Every structure is written in C-alpha cells, then in structure tokens.
C-alpha cells in the first residue's frame, strides 16, 4: 500500500520477504569479506556475489539499474569502492592489495522485495586511521538505527547519524549529496533518509516502513566527485572513505535489521535497544 508522501507501507508478509532478501545481502557481505585478499580482483568478488544470488534464487537490485534514464545501466551486482572511492565503484580488473580499504554495497530481490546493505573492511591489515574511519562510520549507522522508533521522525535518524560522526575530533567528512532511502518493491523509494538533519523533522516513522540507512564518511572532504565511468564517486581530496548500510524496519516490539545475519539482535542488545523481529 502506498501511504502518505508516497511512502510504501509493507504488510508483515512483505517484510518477511524483505528479510529473506536481507539474508542474501548478509550472506554476500560475509562471503566477500572472507574472500577479499591481496591478488583478488573486484570482478572476482562480484562473481562470488552472483553465485550466491543464483544459489538462493534471488535477483540483483543493482544489475541494469538506471537503464533508460540517460545513465549507463549499472553493469554489476555489487558496488565495490576502494580507498578514496566512496560509493558506486564498478567491479573490474582492479587487483586488491594489502592495506586497501574496501566497501561492498549489495542489493538482492526475493519475490520482488529488495534488501540493500553495505559493509567496509580491510584487505589484510588496515592503517589505524582507516580502521578507525570504518568503525566511526559503522557506529554512526547503528546510532541512526537506534534512533528509529514508531511515532518518531526520519530527522531523528539523520540527526543521530550526524551527531555520532561529529562526536569525534578528527573532522571527518560526512557526505550530504547522497542519502539513505525508503526501500521495498523498489530499491529506492521515498522517503529520503539524509545523513544529517534535525530531530523531530521529516516524515513520521510508522509500522510497515522499511528504510535503508547509509552513512558515507571520509577522512577529509565531505564532497564527492563522479569519475569518468559515470558511476564511481570518489572523495574530492583523495582521502579514504567508508560506507556502511543496513535495511531496517520498526515493529511494535522494536527494531529489525533485515540485512544483518542475526536480524540485528547482538548489536541492538549490546546497545540496550529493543530487538523486535516479526514472528515467522
Ligand atoms: N545500493 C546503493 C544505495 O545504497 C545504490 C547502488 S547504485 C546501483 O542506494 F546502480 F548500483 F544500483
Ligand atoms: Co542504499
């Protein structure tokens, strides 16, 4: 059902299908994190993700995305963004090297319902400042997740992400040109979920909404530049970047992180937040 402001309200059964899509996303994150090593190409990782989709009978949210609106259709099932690349890196012949900071963004469709999520990891050992960047970005994602509650506002999430990143003295760059989004029978739907904003503002958070929250943070500039391939967004100053994303919903019992292997239980409990999955 399409509710106010064009926001799609999902039934419990539709959310259960989104959870299945989210589990495929989590499985791909795990598989690619484990497989990434010096000498492996980003195309090798994309092929592993295709294998998981085939095994699970799922489709890609990304492959062919953008066709028909003047962009080159997206040619892969993953976005793999290395070092100063922030998001939308196209997998290819690039060979991963020790110390690379890699983000994998992936979306899956099960029976027409989407899940979307991103993780950042290192190839071998990361420089301490890069590991910290990724941790700060991940923490800001969970701060945003933790700010979502029924009757609250989208701005509560945005403000929490922003405050979390700004709580550190490093002057991280928080991208504002790109946002999280509603998600459901399409990958990108209203409402936008910005990574900065004011608590108490924006659309109300209601049962049946599903939201992709996705902070993108750099060690320097908050500006991205689109490279010649027309997709890859890199930091304008060459500083390294991290990107973390989950698809979530809010039930009367609490939060359900559809793209986490455990539905978010361990992270939510550790933060004193209510874990509220729907029963099968
Ligand atoms: N998953 C990205 C997002 O989080 C979008 C991927 S762009 C695509 O919104 F072209 F690869 F699909
Ligand atoms: Co997304």
PDB file of C-alpha atoms and ligand atoms in Angstrom:
ATOM      1  CA  UNK A   1       0.000   0.000   0.000  1.00  0.00           C
ATOM      2  CA  UNK A   2       1.245   3.498  -0.813  1.00  0.00           C
ATOM      3  CA  UNK A   3       0.651   5.793   2.122  1.00  0.00           C
ATOM      4  CA  UNK A   4       1.293   9.474   2.759  1.00  0.00           C
ATOM      5  CA  UNK A   5       4.104  11.216   0.843  1.00  0.00           C
ATOM      6  CA  UNK A   6       4.321   8.210  -1.495  1.00  0.00           C
ATOM      7  CA  UNK A   7       5.766   6.010   1.233  1.00  0.00           C
ATOM      8  CA  UNK A   8       5.136   2.295   0.670  1.00  0.00           C
ATOM      9  CA  UNK A   9       3.713   0.543   3.729  1.00  0.00           C
ATOM     10  CA  UNK A  10       4.581  -3.152   3.818  1.00  0.00           C
ATOM     11  CA  UNK A  11       2.453  -5.955   5.224  1.00  0.00           C
ATOM     12  CA  UNK A  12       4.085  -8.360   7.678  1.00  0.00           C
ATOM     13  CA  UNK A  13       4.389 -10.967   4.900  1.00  0.00           C
ATOM     14  CA  UNK A  14       6.090  -8.450   2.624  1.00  0.00           C
ATOM     15  CA  UNK A  15       8.527  -7.574   5.419  1.00  0.00           C
ATOM     16  CA  UNK A  16       9.272 -11.288   5.838  1.00  0.00           C
ATOM     17  CA  UNK A  17      10.195 -11.438   2.133  1.00  0.00           C
ATOM     18  CA  UNK A  18      12.404  -8.372   2.621  1.00  0.00           C
ATOM     19  CA  UNK A  19      14.065 -10.209   5.481  1.00  0.00           C
ATOM     20  CA  UNK A  20      14.827 -13.091   3.115  1.00  0.00           C
ATOM     21  CA  UNK A  21      16.341 -10.637   0.639  1.00  0.00           C
ATOM     22  CA  UNK A  22      18.291  -9.117   3.535  1.00  0.00           C
ATOM     23  CA  UNK A  23      19.679 -12.512   4.476  1.00  0.00           C
ATOM     24  CA  UNK A  24      21.029 -12.908   0.944  1.00  0.00           C
ATOM     25  CA  UNK A  25      22.657  -9.485   1.344  1.00  0.00           C
ATOM     26  CA  UNK A  26      24.221 -10.524   4.662  1.00  0.00           C
ATOM     27  CA  UNK A  27      25.458 -13.773   3.148  1.00  0.00           C
ATOM     28  CA  UNK A  28      27.144 -11.901   0.293  1.00  0.00           C
ATOM     29  CA  UNK A  29      28.770  -9.449   2.703  1.00  0.00           C
ATOM     30  CA  UNK A  30      30.180 -12.352   4.672  1.00  0.00           C
ATOM     31  CA  UNK A  31      31.389 -14.250   1.591  1.00  0.00           C
ATOM     32  CA  UNK A  32      33.097 -11.240   0.009  1.00  0.00           C
ATOM     33  CA  UNK A  33      34.677 -10.066   3.262  1.00  0.00           C
ATOM     34  CA  UNK A  34      36.153 -13.546   3.680  1.00  0.00           C
ATOM     35  CA  UNK A  35      37.303 -13.821   0.051  1.00  0.00           C
ATOM     36  CA  UNK A  36      38.962 -10.422  -0.271  1.00  0.00           C
ATOM     37  CA  UNK A  37      42.736 -10.828  -0.168  1.00  0.00           C
ATOM     38  CA  UNK A  38      45.793  -9.441  -1.948  1.00  0.00           C
ATOM     39  CA  UNK A  39      45.701 -10.592  -5.574  1.00  0.00           C
ATOM     40  CA  UNK A  40      41.926 -10.971  -5.763  1.00  0.00           C
ATOM     41  CA  UNK A  41      40.194  -8.662  -8.243  1.00  0.00           C
ATOM     42  CA  UNK A  42      37.000  -6.774  -7.567  1.00  0.00           C
ATOM     43  CA  UNK A  43      35.488  -8.700 -10.512  1.00  0.00           C
ATOM     44  CA  UNK A  44      36.270 -11.975  -8.680  1.00  0.00           C
ATOM     45  CA  UNK A  45      34.233 -10.655  -5.739  1.00  0.00           C
ATOM     46  CA  UNK A  46      31.342  -9.647  -7.994  1.00  0.00           C
ATOM     47  CA  UNK A  47      31.311 -13.176  -9.442  1.00  0.00           C
ATOM     48  CA  UNK A  48      31.088 -14.651  -5.940  1.00  0.00           C
ATOM     49  CA  UNK A  49      28.096 -12.433  -5.267  1.00  0.00           C
ATOM     50  CA  UNK A  50      26.459 -13.669  -8.483  1.00  0.00           C
ATOM     51  CA  UNK A  51      26.998 -17.249  -7.288  1.00  0.00           C
ATOM     52  CA  UNK A  52      25.172 -16.521  -4.015  1.00  0.00           C
ATOM     53  CA  UNK A  53      22.261 -14.925  -5.897  1.00  0.00           C
ATOM     54  CA  UNK A  54      21.966 -17.987  -8.146  1.00  0.00           C
ATOM     55  CA  UNK A  55      22.163 -20.377  -5.197  1.00  0.00           C
ATOM     56  CA  UNK A  56      19.414 -18.503  -3.348  1.00  0.00           C
ATOM     57  CA  UNK A  57      17.207 -17.980  -6.411  1.00  0.00           C
ATOM     58  CA  UNK A  58      17.424 -14.231  -5.856  1.00  0.00           C
ATOM     59  CA  UNK A  59      17.906 -11.355  -8.314  1.00  0.00           C
ATOM     60  CA  UNK A  60      20.185  -8.343  -8.202  1.00  0.00           C
ATOM     61  CA  UNK A  61      18.831  -4.926  -7.246  1.00  0.00           C
ATOM     62  CA  UNK A  62      21.776  -3.253  -8.993  1.00  0.00           C
ATOM     63  CA  UNK A  63      22.354  -5.025 -12.325  1.00  0.00           C
ATOM     64  CA  UNK A  64      20.947  -2.829 -15.102  1.00  0.00           C
ATOM     65  CA  UNK A  65      19.954  -0.101 -12.624  1.00  0.00           C
ATOM     66  CA  UNK A  66      19.484   3.314 -14.191  1.00  0.00           C
ATOM     67  CA  UNK A  67      18.812   1.986 -17.704  1.00  0.00           C
ATOM     68  CA  UNK A  68      16.513   4.316 -19.560  1.00  0.00           C
ATOM     69  CA  UNK A  69      17.265   7.490 -17.669  1.00  0.00           C
ATOM     70  CA  UNK A  70      20.337   8.598 -19.535  1.00  0.00           C
ATOM     71  CA  UNK A  71      22.833   6.792 -17.349  1.00  0.00           C
ATOM     72  CA  UNK A  72      24.784   3.781 -18.493  1.00  0.00           C
ATOM     73  CA  UNK A  73      22.897   0.828 -16.949  1.00  0.00           C
ATOM     74  CA  UNK A  74      24.799  -0.384 -13.919  1.00  0.00           C
ATOM     75  CA  UNK A  75      26.887  -3.356 -15.149  1.00  0.00           C
ATOM     76  CA  UNK A  76      27.445  -5.437 -11.995  1.00  0.00           C
ATOM     77  CA  UNK A  77      25.652  -6.901  -8.970  1.00  0.00           C
ATOM     78  CA  UNK A  78      27.936  -5.222  -6.410  1.00  0.00           C
ATOM     79  CA  UNK A  79      29.369  -1.770  -5.956  1.00  0.00           C
ATOM     80  CA  UNK A  80      32.948  -2.165  -4.759  1.00  0.00           C
ATOM     81  CA  UNK A  81      34.637   1.060  -3.745  1.00  0.00           C
ATOM     82  CA  UNK A  82      38.342   1.007  -2.864  1.00  0.00           C
ATOM     83  CA  UNK A  83      40.276   3.562  -0.773  1.00  0.00           C
ATOM     84  CA  UNK A  84      39.332   7.085  -1.944  1.00  0.00           C
ATOM     85  CA  UNK A  85      36.300   5.711  -3.766  1.00  0.00           C
ATOM     86  CA  UNK A  86      33.254   6.337  -1.590  1.00  0.00           C
ATOM     87  CA  UNK A  87      30.350   4.555  -3.319  1.00  0.00           C
ATOM     88  CA  UNK A  88      29.234   3.082  -6.660  1.00  0.00           C
ATOM     89  CA  UNK A  89      32.655   1.688  -7.638  1.00  0.00           C
ATOM     90  CA  UNK A  90      32.244  -0.707 -10.582  1.00  0.00           C
ATOM     91  CA  UNK A  91      33.945  -4.081 -10.082  1.00  0.00           C
ATOM     92  CA  UNK A  92      36.567  -4.913 -12.694  1.00  0.00           C
ATOM     93  CA  UNK A  93      40.209  -5.809 -13.143  1.00  0.00           C
ATOM     94  CA  UNK A  94      41.473  -3.899 -10.123  1.00  0.00           C
ATOM     95  CA  UNK A  95      43.672  -6.170  -8.022  1.00  0.00           C
ATOM     96  CA  UNK A  96      43.239  -5.743  -4.286  1.00  0.00           C
ATOM     97  CA  UNK A  97      46.372  -5.064  -2.257  1.00  0.00           C
ATOM     98  CA  UNK A  98      47.319  -5.310   1.396  1.00  0.00           C
ATOM     99  CA  UNK A  99      46.017  -2.288   3.298  1.00  0.00           C
ATOM    100  CA  UNK A 100      43.208  -1.437   0.863  1.00  0.00           C
ATOM    101  CA  UNK A 101      40.020  -0.110   2.441  1.00  0.00           C
ATOM    102  CA  UNK A 102      37.115  -1.722   0.598  1.00  0.00           C
ATOM    103  CA  UNK A 103      33.381  -1.178   0.762  1.00  0.00           C
ATOM    104  CA  UNK A 104      30.928  -3.633  -0.756  1.00  0.00           C
ATOM    105  CA  UNK A 105      27.389  -2.444  -1.393  1.00  0.00           C
ATOM    106  CA  UNK A 106      24.907  -5.088  -2.491  1.00  0.00           C
ATOM    107  CA  UNK A 107      21.185  -5.393  -3.106  1.00  0.00           C
ATOM    108  CA  UNK A 108      19.092  -8.539  -3.580  1.00  0.00           C
ATOM    109  CA  UNK A 109      15.489  -9.150  -4.623  1.00  0.00           C
ATOM    110  CA  UNK A 110      13.400 -12.080  -3.333  1.00  0.00           C
ATOM    111  CA  UNK A 111       9.915 -12.468  -4.828  1.00  0.00           C
ATOM    112  CA  UNK A 112      10.001  -8.804  -5.856  1.00  0.00           C
ATOM    113  CA  UNK A 113      11.159  -7.419  -2.486  1.00  0.00           C
ATOM    114  CA  UNK A 114      14.514  -5.702  -2.009  1.00  0.00           C
ATOM    115  CA  UNK A 115      17.232  -5.673   0.633  1.00  0.00           C
ATOM    116  CA  UNK A 116      20.188  -3.258   0.429  1.00  0.00           C
ATOM    117  CA  UNK A 117      23.283  -3.065   2.589  1.00  0.00           C
ATOM    118  CA  UNK A 118      26.955  -2.147   2.627  1.00  0.00           C
ATOM    119  CA  UNK A 119      29.994  -3.102   4.676  1.00  0.00           C
ATOM    120  CA  UNK A 120      33.554  -1.792   4.786  1.00  0.00           C
ATOM    121  CA  UNK A 121      36.601  -3.947   5.533  1.00  0.00           C
ATOM    122  CA  UNK A 122      40.348  -4.027   5.064  1.00  0.00           C
ATOM    123  CA  UNK A 123      42.469  -6.261   2.864  1.00  0.00           C
ATOM    124  CA  UNK A 124      44.969  -7.652   5.354  1.00  0.00           C
ATOM    125  CA  UNK A 125      45.842  -5.067   7.980  1.00  0.00           C
ATOM    126  CA  UNK A 126      44.469  -1.564   7.782  1.00  0.00           C
ATOM    127  CA  UNK A 127      46.290   1.571   8.820  1.00  0.00           C
ATOM    128  CA  UNK A 128      44.950   2.523  12.249  1.00  0.00           C
ATOM    129  CA  UNK A 129      43.320   5.697  10.905  1.00  0.00           C
ATOM    130  CA  UNK A 130      41.480   3.739   8.203  1.00  0.00           C
ATOM    131  CA  UNK A 131      40.247   1.135  10.685  1.00  0.00           C
ATOM    132  CA  UNK A 132      39.043   3.968  12.876  1.00  0.00           C
ATOM    133  CA  UNK A 133      37.236   5.645   9.966  1.00  0.00           C
ATOM    134  CA  UNK A 134      35.364   2.450   9.223  1.00  0.00           C
ATOM    135  CA  UNK A 135      34.480   1.961  12.893  1.00  0.00           C
ATOM    136  CA  UNK A 136      33.229   5.544  13.241  1.00  0.00           C
ATOM    137  CA  UNK A 137      31.085   5.097  10.122  1.00  0.00           C
ATOM    138  CA  UNK A 138      29.688   1.782  11.340  1.00  0.00           C
ATOM    139  CA  UNK A 139      28.944   3.289  14.731  1.00  0.00           C
ATOM    140  CA  UNK A 140      27.075   6.182  13.085  1.00  0.00           C
ATOM    141  CA  UNK A 141      24.930   3.666  11.194  1.00  0.00           C
ATOM    142  CA  UNK A 142      23.968   1.967  14.470  1.00  0.00           C
ATOM    143  CA  UNK A 143      23.327   5.344  16.066  1.00  0.00           C
ATOM    144  CA  UNK A 144      20.904   6.068  13.218  1.00  0.00           C
ATOM    145  CA  UNK A 145      19.255   2.659  13.534  1.00  0.00           C
ATOM    146  CA  UNK A 146      18.905   3.158  17.273  1.00  0.00           C
ATOM    147  CA  UNK A 147      17.150   6.495  16.786  1.00  0.00           C
ATOM    148  CA  UNK A 148      14.307   4.952  14.752  1.00  0.00           C
ATOM    149  CA  UNK A 149      11.091   4.407  16.653  1.00  0.00           C
ATOM    150  CA  UNK A 150       7.380   4.257  15.825  1.00  0.00           C
ATOM    151  CA  UNK A 151       5.934   7.750  16.061  1.00  0.00           C
ATOM    152  CA  UNK A 152       9.368   9.329  15.686  1.00  0.00           C
ATOM    153  CA  UNK A 153      10.613  11.182  12.604  1.00  0.00           C
ATOM    154  CA  UNK A 154      13.099  10.470   9.838  1.00  0.00           C
ATOM    155  CA  UNK A 155      15.054  13.506  11.075  1.00  0.00           C
ATOM    156  CA  UNK A 156      15.700  11.651  14.333  1.00  0.00           C
ATOM    157  CA  UNK A 157      17.750   9.132  12.341  1.00  0.00           C
ATOM    158  CA  UNK A 158      19.568  11.834  10.360  1.00  0.00           C
ATOM    159  CA  UNK A 159      20.435  13.834  13.477  1.00  0.00           C
ATOM    160  CA  UNK A 160      21.723  10.732  15.256  1.00  0.00           C
ATOM    161  CA  UNK A 161      23.987   9.744  12.344  1.00  0.00           C
ATOM    162  CA  UNK A 162      25.348  13.261  12.110  1.00  0.00           C
ATOM    163  CA  UNK A 163      25.922  13.674  15.856  1.00  0.00           C
ATOM    164  CA  UNK A 164      27.684  10.324  16.002  1.00  0.00           C
ATOM    165  CA  UNK A 165      30.172  11.270  13.267  1.00  0.00           C
ATOM    166  CA  UNK A 166      30.671  14.765  14.702  1.00  0.00           C
ATOM    167  CA  UNK A 167      31.331  13.402  18.197  1.00  0.00           C
ATOM    168  CA  UNK A 168      34.910  12.641  17.140  1.00  0.00           C
ATOM    169  CA  UNK A 169      37.665  15.245  16.997  1.00  0.00           C
ATOM    170  CA  UNK A 170      39.014  14.101  13.613  1.00  0.00           C
ATOM    171  CA  UNK A 171      36.842  16.329  11.400  1.00  0.00           C
ATOM    172  CA  UNK A 172      35.541  13.520   9.281  1.00  0.00           C
ATOM    173  CA  UNK A 173      33.803  14.396   6.019  1.00  0.00           C
ATOM    174  CA  UNK A 174      30.146  13.309   6.048  1.00  0.00           C
ATOM    175  CA  UNK A 175      28.677  13.175   2.543  1.00  0.00           C
ATOM    176  CA  UNK A 176      25.436  15.044   2.190  1.00  0.00           C
ATOM    177  CA  UNK A 177      24.825  14.688  -1.562  1.00  0.00           C
ATOM    178  CA  UNK A 178      23.879  11.045  -1.054  1.00  0.00           C
ATOM    179  CA  UNK A 179      21.215   9.759   1.312  1.00  0.00           C
ATOM    180  CA  UNK A 180      19.599   6.652   2.637  1.00  0.00           C
ATOM    181  CA  UNK A 181      16.147   5.867   1.315  1.00  0.00           C
ATOM    182  CA  UNK A 182      12.920   4.015   1.638  1.00  0.00           C
ATOM    183  CA  UNK A 183      13.012   0.531   0.144  1.00  0.00           C
ATOM    184  CA  UNK A 184      10.522  -2.238  -0.630  1.00  0.00           C
ATOM    185  CA  UNK A 185       9.133  -3.264  -4.016  1.00  0.00           C
ATOM    186  CA  UNK A 186      11.846  -0.995  -5.468  1.00  0.00           C
ATOM    187  CA  UNK A 187      15.356  -0.312  -4.160  1.00  0.00           C
ATOM    188  CA  UNK A 188      14.947   3.454  -3.982  1.00  0.00           C
ATOM    189  CA  UNK A 189      11.669   4.859  -2.689  1.00  0.00           C
ATOM    190  CA  UNK A 190      10.539   7.796  -0.593  1.00  0.00           C
ATOM    191  CA  UNK A 191      11.370   8.921   1.987  1.00  0.00           C
ATOM    192  CA  UNK A 192      14.958  10.129   1.679  1.00  0.00           C
ATOM    193  CA  UNK A 193      16.952   9.353   4.809  1.00  0.00           C
ATOM    194  CA  UNK A 194      19.647  12.054   4.922  1.00  0.00           C
ATOM    195  CA  UNK A 195      22.815  11.603   6.941  1.00  0.00           C
ATOM    196  CA  UNK A 196      22.368  14.950   8.595  1.00  0.00           C
ATOM    197  CA  UNK A 197      19.325  16.817   9.770  1.00  0.00           C
ATOM    198  CA  UNK A 198      17.204  17.804  12.712  1.00  0.00           C
ATOM    199  CA  UNK A 199      15.486  15.559  15.200  1.00  0.00           C
ATOM    200  CA  UNK A 200      11.726  15.938  15.185  1.00  0.00           C
ATOM    201  CA  UNK A 201      11.634  16.897  11.468  1.00  0.00           C
ATOM    202  CA  UNK A 202      10.612  14.952   8.395  1.00  0.00           C
ATOM    203  CA  UNK A 203       8.136  12.144   7.763  1.00  0.00           C
ATOM    204  CA  UNK A 204       6.774  10.183  10.678  1.00  0.00           C
ATOM    205  CA  UNK A 205       8.134   6.661  11.191  1.00  0.00           C
ATOM    206  CA  UNK A 206       5.277   4.165  11.099  1.00  0.00           C
ATOM    207  CA  UNK A 207       4.756   0.426  11.123  1.00  0.00           C
ATOM    208  CA  UNK A 208       5.359  -1.184   7.739  1.00  0.00           C
ATOM    209  CA  UNK A 209       8.051   1.288   6.626  1.00  0.00           C
ATOM    210  CA  UNK A 210      11.406  -0.070   5.541  1.00  0.00           C
ATOM    211  CA  UNK A 211      14.413   2.210   5.448  1.00  0.00           C
ATOM    212  CA  UNK A 212      17.958   1.905   4.151  1.00  0.00           C
ATOM    213  CA  UNK A 213      20.288   3.943   6.350  1.00  0.00           C
ATOM    214  CA  UNK A 214      23.734   4.501   4.840  1.00  0.00           C
ATOM    215  CA  UNK A 215      26.330   6.928   6.153  1.00  0.00           C
ATOM    216  CA  UNK A 216      29.281   7.655   3.845  1.00  0.00           C
ATOM    217  CA  UNK A 217      32.264   9.185   5.625  1.00  0.00           C
ATOM    218  CA  UNK A 218      35.765  10.243   4.567  1.00  0.00           C
ATOM    219  CA  UNK A 219      38.920  11.193   6.436  1.00  0.00           C
ATOM    220  CA  UNK A 220      38.771  14.590   4.713  1.00  0.00           C
ATOM    221  CA  UNK A 221      36.362  16.169   2.263  1.00  0.00           C
ATOM    222  CA  UNK A 222      32.597  15.884   2.501  1.00  0.00           C
ATOM    223  CA  UNK A 223      32.384  16.319  -1.290  1.00  0.00           C
ATOM    224  CA  UNK A 224      32.304  13.507  -3.822  1.00  0.00           C
ATOM    225  CA  UNK A 225      33.297  13.654  -7.483  1.00  0.00           C
ATOM    226  CA  UNK A 226      31.896  11.287 -10.125  1.00  0.00           C
ATOM    227  CA  UNK A 227      34.649   9.620 -12.171  1.00  0.00           C
ATOM    228  CA  UNK A 228      34.695   9.157 -15.965  1.00  0.00           C
ATOM    229  CA  UNK A 229      32.946   5.780 -15.730  1.00  0.00           C
ATOM    230  CA  UNK A 230      29.870   7.880 -14.761  1.00  0.00           C
ATOM    231  CA  UNK A 231      29.242   5.830 -11.618  1.00  0.00           C
ATOM    232  CA  UNK A 232      32.167   5.785  -9.208  1.00  0.00           C
ATOM    233  CA  UNK A 233      32.013   8.542  -6.586  1.00  0.00           C
ATOM    234  CA  UNK A 234      35.441   9.369  -5.113  1.00  0.00           C
ATOM    235  CA  UNK A 235      36.337  11.874  -2.429  1.00  0.00           C
ATOM    236  CA  UNK A 236      37.228  15.256  -3.926  1.00  0.00           C
ATOM    237  CA  UNK A 237      40.511  15.390  -1.985  1.00  0.00           C
ATOM    238  CA  UNK A 238      41.608  11.770  -2.409  1.00  0.00           C
ATOM    239  CA  UNK A 239      41.004  10.956   1.252  1.00  0.00           C
ATOM    240  CA  UNK A 240      39.882   7.449   2.085  1.00  0.00           C
ATOM    241  CA  UNK A 241      36.218   6.666   2.642  1.00  0.00           C
ATOM    242  CA  UNK A 242      33.953   4.178   4.390  1.00  0.00           C
ATOM    243  CA  UNK A 243      30.307   3.240   3.778  1.00  0.00           C
ATOM    244  CA  UNK A 244      28.023   1.139   5.963  1.00  0.00           C
ATOM    245  CA  UNK A 245      24.370   0.415   5.273  1.00  0.00           C
ATOM    246  CA  UNK A 246      21.500  -1.648   6.611  1.00  0.00           C
ATOM    247  CA  UNK A 247      17.866  -2.050   5.644  1.00  0.00           C
ATOM    248  CA  UNK A 248      15.656  -1.843   8.740  1.00  0.00           C
ATOM    249  CA  UNK A 249      12.041  -1.840   9.784  1.00  0.00           C
ATOM    250  CA  UNK A 250      10.396  -0.851  13.061  1.00  0.00           C
ATOM    251  CA  UNK A 251       7.807  -3.190  14.558  1.00  0.00           C
ATOM    252  CA  UNK A 252       5.680  -2.650  17.649  1.00  0.00           C
ATOM    253  CA  UNK A 253       8.289  -4.710  19.523  1.00  0.00           C
ATOM    254  CA  UNK A 254      11.346  -2.812  18.371  1.00  0.00           C
ATOM    255  CA  UNK A 255      13.919  -2.791  15.586  1.00  0.00           C
ATOM    256  CA  UNK A 256      14.524  -5.443  12.974  1.00  0.00           C
ATOM    257  CA  UNK A 257      17.696  -5.137  10.910  1.00  0.00           C
ATOM    258  CA  UNK A 258      16.733  -7.036   7.784  1.00  0.00           C
ATOM    259  CA  UNK A 259      20.259  -7.152   6.307  1.00  0.00           C
ATOM    260  CA  UNK A 260      22.080  -8.350   9.440  1.00  0.00           C
ATOM    261  CA  UNK A 261      22.671 -12.108   9.705  1.00  0.00           C
ATOM    262  CA  UNK A 262      21.090 -12.165  13.183  1.00  0.00           C
ATOM    263  CA  UNK A 263      18.443  -9.543  12.418  1.00  0.00           C
ATOM    264  CA  UNK A 264      20.493  -7.063  14.445  1.00  0.00           C
ATOM    265  CA  UNK A 265      19.956  -8.834  17.745  1.00  0.00           C
ATOM    266  CA  UNK A 266      23.545  -8.796  19.027  1.00  0.00           C
ATOM    267  CA  UNK A 267      24.234  -5.134  18.203  1.00  0.00           C
ATOM    268  CA  UNK A 268      20.844  -3.961  19.442  1.00  0.00           C
ATOM    269  CA  UNK A 269      21.066  -5.843  22.728  1.00  0.00           C
ATOM    270  CA  UNK A 270      24.623  -4.559  23.288  1.00  0.00           C
ATOM    271  CA  UNK A 271      23.250  -1.011  22.926  1.00  0.00           C
ATOM    272  CA  UNK A 272      20.230  -1.574  25.136  1.00  0.00           C
ATOM    273  CA  UNK A 273      17.891  -1.218  22.151  1.00  0.00           C
ATOM    274  CA  UNK A 274      14.767  -3.327  21.604  1.00  0.00           C
ATOM    275  CA  UNK A 275      15.103  -6.194  19.123  1.00  0.00           C
ATOM    276  CA  UNK A 276      11.685  -6.673  17.540  1.00  0.00           C
ATOM    277  CA  UNK A 277      11.568  -9.229  14.706  1.00  0.00           C
ATOM    278  CA  UNK A 278       8.245 -10.369  13.318  1.00  0.00           C
ATOM    279  CA  UNK A 279       7.386 -13.987  14.107  1.00  0.00           C
ATOM    280  CA  UNK A 280       7.764 -16.399  11.147  1.00  0.00           C
TER     281      UNK A 280
HETATM  282  N1  LIG B   1      22.941   0.421  -3.083  1.00  0.00           N
HETATM  283  C1  LIG B   1      23.127   1.778  -3.468  1.00  0.00           C
HETATM  284  C2  LIG B   1      22.327   2.517  -2.472  1.00  0.00           C
HETATM  285  O1  LIG B   1      22.543   2.198  -1.372  1.00  0.00           O
HETATM  286  C3  LIG B   1      22.784   2.050  -4.867  1.00  0.00           C
HETATM  287  C4  LIG B   1      23.520   1.236  -5.815  1.00  0.00           C
HETATM  288  S1  LIG B   1      23.536   2.021  -7.296  1.00  0.00           S
HETATM  289  C5  LIG B   1      23.454   0.802  -8.417  1.00  0.00           C
HETATM  290  O2  LIG B   1      21.451   3.277  -2.648  1.00  0.00           O
HETATM  291  F1  LIG B   1      23.466   1.342  -9.562  1.00  0.00           F
HETATM  292  F2  LIG B   1      24.431   0.013  -8.248  1.00  0.00           F
HETATM  293  F3  LIG B   1      22.376   0.125  -8.265  1.00  0.00           F
HETATM  294 CO1  LIG B   2      21.026   2.069  -0.357  1.00  0.00          CO
END
